[in-house]
Structures are given as C-alpha cells and as structure tokens.
Amino acid sequence: EAQVTQNPRYLITVTGKKLTVTCSQNMNHEYMSWYRQDPGLGLRQIYYSMNVEVTDKGDVPEGYKVSRKEKRNFPLILESPSPNQTSLYFCASSYSHGDLNYGYTFGSGTRLTVV
Amino acid sequence: GENVEQHPSTLSVQEGDSAVIKCTYSDSASNYFPWYKQELGKGPQLIIDIRSNVGEKKDQRIAVTLNKTAKHFSLHITETQPEDSAVYFCAASRRGGGADGLTFGKGTHLIIQP
C-alpha cells in the first residue's frame, strides 16, 4: 500500500531532551515536507526537501532540523524541545510528472507533548 | 509570501443539502489549488485539486471553481452525507504542490446534521 509512515504516533517528552520523529514513504516521491498543525493556526510548513541532500526552511523552522540522506526517509529532529513545540506534526510527500507537480500525501501524524 | 484566507470556519448543513467553502489567496503567481479533507485522528487527504488553466473541475459530488482574476476558489459538495463531516482545508502553491510546499487556509469544520 502506498503510504507515508510516521513514528511514533504519540510522544510525551521533557524540555531539552533531544528527539527524532521518523518519516518514510514508499512511493519513490522526490518531494517531502514537515508540517505542524495547531488549533486556530492550521497547517504550517516547517521544512521541505526537493530531493536527496536538498532541504530548505519553511515558514516555522526555528527549533527544528531535518536531513534527507535517502530518498524515502525524512526525519524531523528537535535538538532541545520546548513546550511551544507541543503540536500535531505531519510528514508528507509528493511528486512531479513532466511539468506538473502534485499535492501532498500526508502521514497519520505524530502528537508531541513537551512538558 | 502567499496568504490564504478560508471561510467559514464552521459550516453546519442538513444532510442532502449542498455545502460551499470559499478561499482567497494573495499571490497572483499561485497556480495550483488543492483541497484536503481531514477526519478525526487522521492526516489530511487530497480530495480534489485545480490548476490555473481551468475554471472548474468536478469529481462526483464535489467540485472546485477558480476565479484567477478575483483570486478566489471554492469547494462545492452536493447531496451531503454524514461521512462528509470533517475539517476541510484549501491550499495554494506557485509550483504546483511539492516543489515549494503549500500554504494552507485555517480550515472549515463541516458538520452534516441528520
């Protein structure tokens, strides 16, 4: 089944303890992205990647890191989490065909709580 | 950057009636406009999209219209059913989605009353 898989689904951690949320897609998509979803603010892009070793900041990158060493994986790293990073996180992937780019396929989400 | 406004934030309709959700965008260079449906506990799912070279697109009970001059686009759902209850997001992008990300509206909670 074509999908984007995130782990873990739920995570509670303490301020300052480094964590990684993994994301993997099995569709051979070149584009991947991380979004956070907060009540009243909708979905906001954190980082995106256009291909292996190519990443760029989205609208809210502060406090996050990403890497794209393989095409299928795009982990999100929080080096020193803070309570304002408590949120619902989504990984997504998409592709292009000829001149056309296509909308994202989203994972099921990771609910992160930082205490 | 792009700014997408979405209205209403909550919409309640009777089962069988139509629902319309409207979005406006600010970047005249945007040319790809997808709509996502998010059910409770799940990630957003693409339900329909439209590019700037067409004014309307239909898929069974759902349709999207685009007015590039006015910079607004709308989602129309006809003959609504209980399973249509969800949060719907519109989005806009210059390069058609994945290449530079999507800017989302804040969402519309659609409630279908039995």
PDB file of C-alpha atoms in Angstrom, chain A residues 9 31 33 35 37 40-43 45 48-50 59 88 90 94 100-109, chain B residues 32 34 36 38 41-46 49 51 87 89 95-107:
ATOM      1  CA  ARG A   9       2.126   8.368  16.790  1.00  0.00           C
ATOM      2  CA  TYR A  31       9.471  15.905  -2.509  1.00  0.00           C
ATOM      3  CA  SER A  33       7.840  18.068   3.851  1.00  0.00           C
ATOM      4  CA  TYR A  35       4.063  20.484   8.790  1.00  0.00           C
ATOM      5  CA  GLN A  37      -0.889  21.740  12.994  1.00  0.00           C
ATOM      6  CA  GLY A  40      -6.639  28.172  15.020  1.00  0.00           C
ATOM      7  CA  LEU A  41      -3.414  28.293  13.004  1.00  0.00           C
ATOM      8  CA  GLY A  42      -3.997  25.494  10.515  1.00  0.00           C
ATOM      9  CA  LEU A  43      -1.076  23.697   8.888  1.00  0.00           C
ATOM     10  CA  GLN A  45       5.330  24.191   6.910  1.00  0.00           C
ATOM     11  CA  TYR A  48      10.800  20.724   2.969  1.00  0.00           C
ATOM     12  CA  SER A  49      13.073  18.723   0.730  1.00  0.00           C
ATOM     13  CA  MET A  50      13.136  18.658  -3.054  1.00  0.00           C
ATOM     14  CA  ASP A  59       7.517  29.129   7.443  1.00  0.00           C
ATOM     15  CA  LEU A  88       0.486  17.709  15.938  1.00  0.00           C
ATOM     16  CA  PHE A  90       2.589  15.691   9.790  1.00  0.00           C
ATOM     17  CA  SER A  94       4.653  14.410  -3.372  1.00  0.00           C
ATOM     18  CA  LEU A 100       3.284  19.261 -13.331  1.00  0.00           C
ATOM     19  CA  ASN A 101       3.746  18.939  -9.585  1.00  0.00           C
ATOM     20  CA  TYR A 102       1.137  17.212  -7.461  1.00  0.00           C
ATOM     21  CA  GLY A 103      -0.294  17.742  -3.992  1.00  0.00           C
ATOM     22  CA  TYR A 104       0.996  16.050  -0.904  1.00  0.00           C
ATOM     23  CA  THR A 105       0.174  12.638   0.554  1.00  0.00           C
ATOM     24  CA  PHE A 106       0.183  13.008   4.327  1.00  0.00           C
ATOM     25  CA  GLY A 107       1.133  10.606   7.085  1.00  0.00           C
ATOM     26  CA  SER A 108      -1.172   9.899  10.034  1.00  0.00           C
ATOM     27  CA  GLY A 109       0.502  12.400  12.328  1.00  0.00           C
TER      28      GLY A 109
ATOM     29  CA  TYR B  32      -2.188  25.117  -8.060  1.00  0.00           C
ATOM     30  CA  PRO B  34      -5.768  21.579  -3.785  1.00  0.00           C
ATOM     31  CA  TYR B  36      -7.870  18.406   1.662  1.00  0.00           C
ATOM     32  CA  GLN B  38      -9.143  15.711   7.486  1.00  0.00           C
ATOM     33  CA  GLY B  41      -7.317  11.344  14.188  1.00  0.00           C
ATOM     34  CA  LYS B  42      -6.091  11.176  10.605  1.00  0.00           C
ATOM     35  CA  GLY B  43      -3.836  13.119   8.305  1.00  0.00           C
ATOM     36  CA  PRO B  44      -5.250  15.418   5.603  1.00  0.00           C
ATOM     37  CA  GLN B  45      -6.305  13.615   2.446  1.00  0.00           C
ATOM     38  CA  LEU B  46      -6.315  15.207  -1.000  1.00  0.00           C
ATOM     39  CA  ASP B  49      -7.283  19.940  -6.990  1.00  0.00           C
ATOM     40  CA  ARG B  51      -4.754  24.328 -11.771  1.00  0.00           C
ATOM     41  CA  VAL B  87     -12.365  19.540   8.545  1.00  0.00           C
ATOM     42  CA  PHE B  89      -8.514  22.780   4.104  1.00  0.00           C
ATOM     43  CA  ARG B  95       4.835  25.496  -8.454  1.00  0.00           C
ATOM     44  CA  GLY B  96       2.019  23.030  -8.110  1.00  0.00           C
ATOM     45  CA  GLY B  97       2.424  21.422  -4.738  1.00  0.00           C
ATOM     46  CA  GLY B  98       5.505  19.536  -3.741  1.00  0.00           C
ATOM     47  CA  ALA B  99       8.171  21.707  -5.262  1.00  0.00           C
ATOM     48  CA  ASP B 100       7.896  24.554  -2.786  1.00  0.00           C
ATOM     49  CA  GLY B 101       5.245  23.448  -0.345  1.00  0.00           C
ATOM     50  CA  LEU B 102       1.660  24.508   0.124  1.00  0.00           C
ATOM     51  CA  THR B 103       0.193  27.448   2.014  1.00  0.00           C
ATOM     52  CA  PHE B 104      -2.974  26.313   3.773  1.00  0.00           C
ATOM     53  CA  GLY B 105      -6.097  28.084   4.904  1.00  0.00           C
ATOM     54  CA  LYS B 106      -7.047  27.648   8.553  1.00  0.00           C
ATOM     55  CA  GLY B 107      -9.727  25.079   7.826  1.00  0.00           C
TER      56      GLY B 107
END
